[in-house]
Tab-separated table of C-alpha atoms and ligand atoms in Angstrom:
chain	number	residue	atom	x	y	z
L	12	MET	CA	80.816	97.404	52.064
L	13	SER	CA	79.372	100.779	52.801
L	14	ALA	CA	76.372	100.904	55.330
L	15	GLN	CA	72.970	102.418	54.288
L	16	LEU	CA	72.629	105.749	56.100
L	17	LEU	CA	69.479	105.992	58.192
L	18	ASP	CA	67.871	109.437	57.498
L	19	GLY	CA	66.385	110.746	60.951
L	20	LYS	CA	65.985	114.215	59.561
L	21	ALA	CA	63.312	112.865	56.996
L	22	ILE	CA	61.951	109.843	59.471
L	23	SER	CA	61.341	113.126	61.982
L	24	SER	CA	59.399	115.288	59.282
L	25	GLN	CA	57.232	112.539	58.401
L	26	ILE	CA	56.258	111.984	62.162
L	27	ARG	CA	55.922	115.853	62.735
L	28	ALA	CA	53.401	115.789	59.829
L	29	GLU	CA	51.474	112.781	61.367
L	30	ILE	CA	51.381	114.529	64.504
L	31	ALA	CA	50.306	118.215	63.200
L	32	GLU	CA	47.256	116.453	61.468
L	33	GLU	CA	46.174	114.442	64.694
L	34	ALA	CA	46.368	117.668	66.780
L	35	ALA	CA	44.456	119.600	64.329
L	36	ALA	CA	41.875	116.653	64.518
L	37	LEU	CA	41.578	116.965	68.072
L	38	THR	CA	41.102	120.727	68.088
L	39	ALA	CA	38.466	120.276	65.349
L	40	GLN	CA	36.520	117.562	67.829
L	41	THR	CA	36.956	118.804	71.080
L	42	GLY	CA	38.024	122.490	70.908
L	43	VAL	CA	40.853	121.294	72.909
L	44	THR	CA	44.533	122.536	71.762
L	45	ALA	CA	47.169	120.388	73.010
L	46	THR	CA	49.463	122.473	75.182
L	47	LEU	CA	53.237	121.966	76.642
L	48	ALA	CA	54.202	123.949	79.642
L	49	ALA	CA	58.054	124.382	79.564
L	50	ILE	CA	60.154	125.544	82.483
L	51	LEU	CA	63.378	126.920	82.370
L	52	VAL	CA	65.483	127.894	85.373
L	53	GLY	CA	68.615	129.969	84.630
L	54	ASP	CA	70.262	131.313	81.625
L	55	ASP	CA	72.335	128.040	80.289
L	56	PRO	CA	72.763	129.261	76.776
L	57	ALA	CA	72.310	125.515	75.509
L	58	SER	CA	69.037	124.896	77.623
L	59	GLN	CA	67.515	128.328	76.188
L	60	ILE	CA	68.084	126.793	72.510
L	61	TYR	CA	66.499	123.364	73.539
L	62	VAL	CA	63.378	125.083	74.856
L	63	ARG	CA	63.319	127.655	72.065
L	64	ASN	CA	63.319	124.757	69.792
L	65	LYS	CA	60.821	122.524	71.383
L	66	GLN	CA	58.323	125.513	71.567
L	67	ARG	CA	58.835	126.549	67.962
L	68	ASP	CA	58.140	122.657	67.161
L	69	CYS	CA	54.968	122.584	68.886
L	70	GLU	CA	53.507	125.712	67.381
L	71	ARG	CA	54.570	124.095	63.909
L	72	SER	CA	52.603	120.964	64.893
L	73	ASN	CA	49.162	122.681	65.698
L	74	MET	CA	49.905	122.563	69.403
L	75	LYS	CA	50.478	125.476	72.098
L	76	SER	CA	53.488	126.069	74.386
L	77	VAL	CA	54.111	128.244	77.593
L	78	LEU	CA	57.184	129.396	78.511
L	79	HIS	CA	57.935	130.007	82.290
L	80	ARG	CA	61.496	131.307	82.645
L	81	LEU	CA	62.817	131.647	86.063
L	82	PRO	CA	65.879	133.208	87.546
L	83	ALA	CA	68.901	130.843	88.608
L	84	ASP	CA	68.420	131.669	92.239
L	85	THR	CA	64.806	130.547	92.493
L	86	PRO	CA	64.141	128.616	95.553
L	87	GLU	CA	63.154	124.804	95.100
L	88	ALA	CA	59.880	125.566	96.956
L	89	ALA	CA	59.087	128.490	94.217
L	90	LEU	CA	59.798	125.848	91.550
L	91	LEU	CA	57.582	123.175	93.340
L	92	GLU	CA	54.832	125.549	93.845
L	93	LEU	CA	54.960	126.342	89.793
L	94	ILE	CA	54.897	122.854	89.128
L	95	ALA	CA	52.091	122.162	91.512
L	96	ARG	CA	50.080	125.020	89.871
L	97	LEU	CA	50.470	123.368	86.483
L	98	ASN	CA	49.840	120.099	87.461
L	99	GLY	CA	46.228	121.444	88.446
L	100	ASP	CA	45.649	123.716	85.353
L	101	PRO	CA	43.296	121.834	83.003
L	102	THR	CA	44.842	123.910	79.984
L	103	ILE	CA	47.915	122.384	80.410
L	104	HIS	CA	48.570	118.781	78.981
L	105	GLY	CA	52.310	118.218	79.420
L	106	ILE	CA	55.127	119.792	81.622
L	107	LEU	CA	58.781	119.577	80.610
L	108	VAL	CA	61.181	121.101	83.159
L	109	GLN	CA	64.393	121.739	81.169
L	110	LEU	CA	67.717	120.069	82.646
L	111	PRO	CA	69.987	120.662	84.033
L	112	LEU	CA	68.852	122.785	86.903
L	113	PRO	CA	70.898	125.244	89.275
L	114	GLN	CA	72.838	123.918	91.736
L	115	GLY	CA	71.100	123.670	95.094
L	116	ILE	CA	67.619	122.531	93.371
L	117	SER	CA	67.102	118.510	93.668
L	118	GLU	CA	66.307	117.467	90.222
L	119	GLU	CA	64.846	114.095	91.844
L	120	ARG	CA	62.425	116.016	93.781
L	121	ILE	CA	61.387	118.426	91.059
L	122	LEU	CA	60.774	115.681	88.335
L	123	ASP	CA	58.815	113.571	91.109
L	124	SER	CA	56.789	116.448	91.694
L	125	VAL	CA	55.433	116.466	88.076
L	126	SER	CA	52.120	114.665	87.786
L	127	PRO	CA	52.381	111.374	85.815
L	128	GLU	CA	49.415	112.225	83.617
L	129	LYS	CA	51.667	115.307	82.482
L	130	ASP	CA	55.101	113.898	82.735
L	131	VAL	CA	55.858	113.959	78.913
L	132	ASP	CA	59.564	113.320	79.353
L	133	CYS	CA	58.654	109.860	81.115
L	134	PHE	CA	60.926	110.496	83.733
L	135	HIS	CA	58.510	110.233	86.900
L	136	PRO	CA	58.837	106.781	88.822
L	137	THR	CA	55.259	105.716	88.131
L	138	ASN	CA	55.858	106.021	84.337
L	139	VAL	CA	59.297	104.344	84.668
L	140	GLY	CA	57.551	101.547	86.419
L	141	LEU	CA	54.616	101.359	83.823
L	142	LEU	CA	57.086	100.965	80.965
L	143	SER	CA	59.187	98.473	82.802
L	144	GLN	CA	55.970	96.636	83.361
L	145	GLY	CA	54.985	96.835	79.654
L	146	ARG	CA	51.943	98.846	79.798
L	147	PRO	CA	53.682	102.421	79.059
L	148	ARG	CA	51.634	105.687	79.418
L	149	PHE	CA	54.059	107.536	77.762
L	150	LEU	CA	57.430	106.192	75.833
L	151	PRO	CA	60.574	107.769	76.636
L	152	CYS	CA	61.572	110.281	74.147
L	153	THR	CA	65.046	109.471	72.759
L	154	PRO	CA	64.522	105.414	72.995
L	155	HIS	CA	61.171	106.051	71.396
L	156	GLY	CA	62.839	108.027	68.555
L	157	VAL	CA	65.406	105.120	67.987
L	158	LEU	CA	62.745	102.437	67.911
L	159	GLN	CA	60.988	104.670	65.062
L	160	ILE	CA	64.026	104.809	63.194
L	161	LEU	CA	64.318	101.402	63.154
L	162	HIS	CA	60.818	100.715	62.542
L	163	ARG	CA	60.337	103.002	59.718
L	164	CYS	CA	63.669	101.534	57.946
L	165	GLY	CA	62.312	98.108	58.273
L	166	ILE	CA	64.645	96.686	60.784
L	167	GLU	CA	63.137	94.473	63.256
L	168	THR	CA	64.383	93.717	66.731
L	169	ALA	CA	62.413	90.698	67.651
L	170	GLY	CA	64.523	87.615	67.924
L	171	LYS	CA	67.908	89.902	67.392
L	172	HIS	CA	70.703	90.490	69.890
L	173	ALA	CA	70.507	94.036	70.761
L	174	VAL	CA	73.319	95.444	72.511
L	175	VAL	CA	72.788	98.965	74.513
L	176	VAL	CA	75.846	100.775	75.506
L	177	GLY	CA	75.191	103.206	78.236
L	178	ARG	CA	72.593	102.783	81.204
L	179	SER	CA	71.441	106.665	81.913
L	180	GLU	CA	67.940	106.974	83.331
L	181	ILE	CA	67.303	109.107	80.026
L	182	VAL	CA	68.836	106.621	77.281
L	183	GLY	CA	70.349	103.540	77.989
L	184	LYS	CA	67.847	101.988	80.692
L	185	PRO	CA	64.738	102.696	78.918
L	186	MET	CA	66.114	101.757	75.863
L	187	THR	CA	66.844	98.103	77.295
L	188	GLN	CA	63.454	98.036	78.783
L	189	LEU	CA	61.892	98.733	75.635
L	190	LEU	CA	63.709	96.450	73.641
L	191	VAL	CA	62.991	93.423	76.252
L	192	GLN	CA	59.505	93.869	76.410
L	193	ARG	CA	56.936	91.232	75.017
L	194	SER	CA	55.069	93.674	72.800
L	195	SER	CA	55.854	97.285	71.533
L	196	PRO	CA	53.117	100.243	70.603
L	197	LEU	CA	55.016	99.729	67.174
L	198	GLY	CA	54.373	96.097	66.820
L	199	PRO	CA	55.779	92.810	68.345
L	200	GLY	CA	58.495	92.956	65.736
L	201	MET	CA	59.998	96.430	67.602
L	202	ALA	CA	60.268	94.280	71.029
L	203	ASN	CA	61.380	90.685	71.836
L	204	ALA	CA	65.070	91.313	71.545
L	205	THR	CA	67.724	89.554	73.627
L	206	VAL	CA	69.361	92.580	75.092
L	207	THR	CA	72.616	93.063	76.730
L	208	CYS	CA	73.280	96.218	78.466
L	209	CYS	CA	76.744	97.636	78.850
L	210	HIS	CA	78.664	100.403	80.936
L	211	SER	CA	81.653	101.594	82.044
L	212	ARG	CA	82.318	98.667	84.395
L	213	THR	CA	81.476	96.101	81.470
L	214	PRO	CA	85.043	94.182	80.983
L	215	ASP	CA	85.771	93.435	77.377
L	216	LEU	CA	83.174	95.578	75.883
L	217	ALA	CA	84.279	94.706	72.248
L	218	ALA	CA	83.667	91.220	72.537
L	219	ILE	CA	80.153	92.202	73.403
L	220	THR	CA	79.407	94.833	71.000
L	221	ARG	CA	80.759	92.097	68.333
L	222	GLN	CA	77.716	90.257	69.037
L	223	ALA	CA	75.376	92.669	68.366
L	224	ASP	CA	72.964	92.462	65.319
L	225	VAL	CA	71.408	95.882	66.766
L	226	LEU	CA	73.981	98.243	68.567
L	227	ILE	CA	72.839	101.276	70.413
L	228	VAL	CA	75.346	103.631	71.836
L	229	ALA	CA	74.892	106.543	74.218
L	230	ILE	CA	77.680	106.965	76.410
L	231	GLY	CA	78.830	110.717	75.679
L	232	LYS	CA	82.439	109.642	74.153
L	233	ALA	CA	83.033	110.988	70.631
L	234	ASP	CA	84.180	108.643	68.328
L	235	PHE	CA	84.350	105.543	70.845
L	236	ILE	CA	82.986	102.788	68.859
L	237	THR	CA	85.352	101.684	66.106
L	238	GLY	CA	84.777	99.369	63.159
L	239	ASP	CA	86.680	96.531	64.947
L	240	MET	CA	83.873	96.626	67.322
L	241	VAL	CA	81.103	95.987	65.133
L	242	LYS	CA	79.458	92.825	63.774
L	243	PRO	CA	79.635	92.838	59.800
L	244	GLY	CA	76.088	94.100	58.690
L	245	ALA	CA	74.627	95.414	61.895
L	246	ALA	CA	72.349	98.115	62.633
L	247	VAL	CA	74.301	100.801	64.536
L	248	ILE	CA	72.347	103.764	65.999
L	249	ASP	CA	74.576	106.621	67.505
L	250	VAL	CA	72.582	108.433	70.130
L	251	GLY	CA	76.014	110.491	71.445
L	252	MET	CA	75.999	114.168	70.755
L	253	ASN	CA	79.494	115.696	71.599
L	254	ARG	CA	80.954	118.885	70.548
L	255	VAL	CA	84.515	118.420	69.522
L	256	ASP	CA	86.220	121.727	68.286
L	257	GLY	CA	82.771	123.334	67.629
L	258	ARG	CA	81.688	120.074	65.592
L	259	LEU	CA	78.863	117.882	66.534
L	260	THR	CA	80.141	114.271	66.560
L	261	GLY	CA	78.593	110.946	67.936
L	262	ASP	CA	79.768	108.067	70.014
L	263	VAL	CA	80.608	106.160	66.914
L	264	ASP	CA	83.621	106.551	64.646
L	265	PHE	CA	81.585	107.103	61.481
L	266	ALA	CA	84.750	106.751	59.121
L	267	SER	CA	85.641	103.111	60.239
L	268	VAL	CA	81.803	101.845	61.153
L	269	VAL	CA	80.438	102.721	57.855
L	270	GLU	CA	82.565	100.245	56.046
L	271	VAL	CA	81.420	97.284	58.582
L	272	ALA	CA	77.706	98.226	59.517
L	273	GLY	CA	74.782	97.491	57.367
L	274	HIS	CA	72.925	100.303	58.778
L	275	LEU	CA	74.165	103.680	60.693
L	276	THR	CA	72.682	106.733	61.933
L	277	PRO	CA	74.649	109.755	60.918
L	278	VAL	CA	75.263	112.460	63.669
L	279	PRO	CA	73.814	115.047	63.117
L	280	GLY	CA	70.625	114.067	61.229
L	281	GLY	CA	70.206	110.729	63.083
L	282	VAL	CA	68.592	110.146	66.194
L	283	GLY	CA	68.642	113.932	67.123
L	284	PRO	CA	65.875	115.335	65.229
L	285	LEU	CA	63.446	112.250	66.718
L	286	THR	CA	63.619	113.505	70.108
L	287	ILE	CA	61.983	116.638	70.091
L	288	ALA	CA	59.285	114.716	67.590
L	289	MET	CA	58.839	112.327	70.417
L	290	LEU	CA	58.175	114.791	72.803
L	291	LEU	CA	55.207	116.126	70.540
L	292	ARG	CA	53.845	112.790	70.432
L	293	ASN	CA	53.645	112.415	74.141
L	294	THR	CA	52.293	116.001	74.644
L	295	LEU	CA	49.540	115.029	72.142
L	296	ALA	CA	49.136	111.629	73.623
L	297	ALA	CA	48.730	113.474	77.182
L	298	ALA	CA	46.113	116.006	75.631
L	299	GLN	CA	44.335	112.785	74.261
L	300	GLN	CA	44.195	111.121	77.548
L	301	GLN	CA	43.102	114.071	79.515
L	302	THR	CA	40.120	115.100	76.843
L	303	PRO	CA	37.415	112.710	77.573
L	304	CYS	CA	35.614	112.735	74.075
L	305	SER	CA	38.842	112.647	71.917
L	306	LYS	CA	39.281	109.501	69.859
L	307	PRO	CA	43.112	108.690	70.030
L	308	ALA	CA	44.675	107.010	66.927
S	416	LIG	P1	75.390	109.770	80.742
S	416	LIG	O1	76.605	110.287	81.077
S	416	LIG	O2	74.249	109.889	81.720
S	416	LIG	O3	75.238	108.213	80.572
S	416	LIG	C1	76.479	107.512	79.839
S	416	LIG	C2	76.583	106.473	80.055
S	416	LIG	O4	77.864	105.860	79.287
S	416	LIG	C3	76.893	105.690	81.301
S	416	LIG	O5	76.143	104.441	81.897
S	416	LIG	C4	78.288	105.236	81.684
S	416	LIG	O6	78.385	104.005	82.545
S	416	LIG	C5	78.561	104.716	80.097
S	416	LIG	N1	79.754	104.777	79.663
S	416	LIG	C6	80.683	105.687	79.730
S	416	LIG	N2	81.851	105.538	79.258
S	416	LIG	C7	82.056	104.264	78.773
S	416	LIG	C8	82.775	103.276	78.296
S	416	LIG	N3	84.110	103.737	78.331
S	416	LIG	N4	82.317	101.875	78.077
S	416	LIG	C9	81.203	101.650	78.191
S	416	LIG	N5	80.162	102.509	78.761
S	416	LIG	C10	80.438	103.824	79.108
S	416	LIG	O7	74.743	110.348	79.171
S	416	LIG	P2	73.156	110.076	78.641
S	416	LIG	O8	72.932	108.811	78.411
S	416	LIG	O9	72.375	111.303	79.029
S	416	LIG	O10	74.045	110.499	77.008
S	416	LIG	C11	74.652	109.871	76.422
S	416	LIG	C12	75.297	110.571	74.992
S	416	LIG	O11	73.865	110.723	74.418
S	416	LIG	C13	75.609	111.841	75.187
S	416	LIG	O12	76.481	112.302	74.182
S	416	LIG	C14	74.228	112.599	75.062
S	416	LIG	O13	74.834	114.023	74.726
S	416	LIG	C15	73.659	112.001	73.928
S	416	LIG	N6	72.136	112.094	74.233
S	416	LIG	C16	71.621	112.441	72.924
S	416	LIG	C17	70.271	112.613	72.807
S	416	LIG	C18	69.491	112.789	71.471
S	416	LIG	O14	68.556	113.347	71.271
S	416	LIG	N7	70.283	112.619	70.316
S	416	LIG	C19	69.248	112.580	74.092
S	416	LIG	C20	70.093	112.240	75.276
S	416	LIG	C21	71.410	112.044	75.068
S	416	LIG	P3	78.205	104.240	83.842
S	416	LIG	O15	76.772	104.038	84.236
S	416	LIG	O16	79.178	103.056	84.570
S	416	LIG	O17	78.959	105.471	84.372
């Protein structure tokens, strides 16, 4: 058996086209252009590329982006001051602080200072709380991307056993939260899973992953999940992005898992392209929420 590959690139293009159309409609109706402020502190090369890509994609989607570049030795107080200014600026709808921040700056204090209404990464405790109560203001970008792939490929989670490997604040925990809810903005079929969340202290991980109808892996260890850890016919979503000898590879051992799974996301070209698309979706949603006479879709 060979798994059907889930094409994240194609799904991301489709979603971006939908967003571009809605963003243009917002501007036509209200004169407001959805705008993202990106803050980049220091000169980490990977962060520079991520921010550049996010800005480029904003502009391709009929939105604006404004970059604030600060030197690595910026004091935390200056960063807090900038965020306070952006929080109060009505022309800015979303604020993104590119992580990681240089040593000496508290990520927690910085992320907590972003206004929840402009927190398009969905990291603020208020937004995390709303998500856990099943009334999200924004959906967290990467987990939302995973749900979009499943949804648009006709794979429902309702009534299934979903196993999430990884419990980070960015991927594993919010993914678990989304799957366990009674309803989802994508429809009831995209929630209502029975969810098991595993981590590095989980004994006999393979015994649990082998029970998964939907297996979502986000651990940051190249080729960790092998075919013998997967239930035949399962949908396997590989969130991992690891650099091995200059090559991008996932957390799932593609060669063995593709023989067992029913569906599988490749790396690259799976979940990765969806994360930025979902950031654009949240920026547009923020602009719609902050613009009184707009008509959100
Ligand atoms: P973190 O390092 O924050 O978290 C990793 C998680 O994996 C932890 O919960 C850890 O457990 C768990 N883990 C580590 N080793 C094992 C193991 N042997 N068995 C079971 N669980 C284990 O990573 P992130 O969640 O931020 O990222 C995970 C991967 O996803 C990375 O490769 C990252 O690059 C990628 N990523 C991809 C994105 C995309 O757009 N495609 C976006 C974000 C991340 P514990 O808590 O016990 O330490």
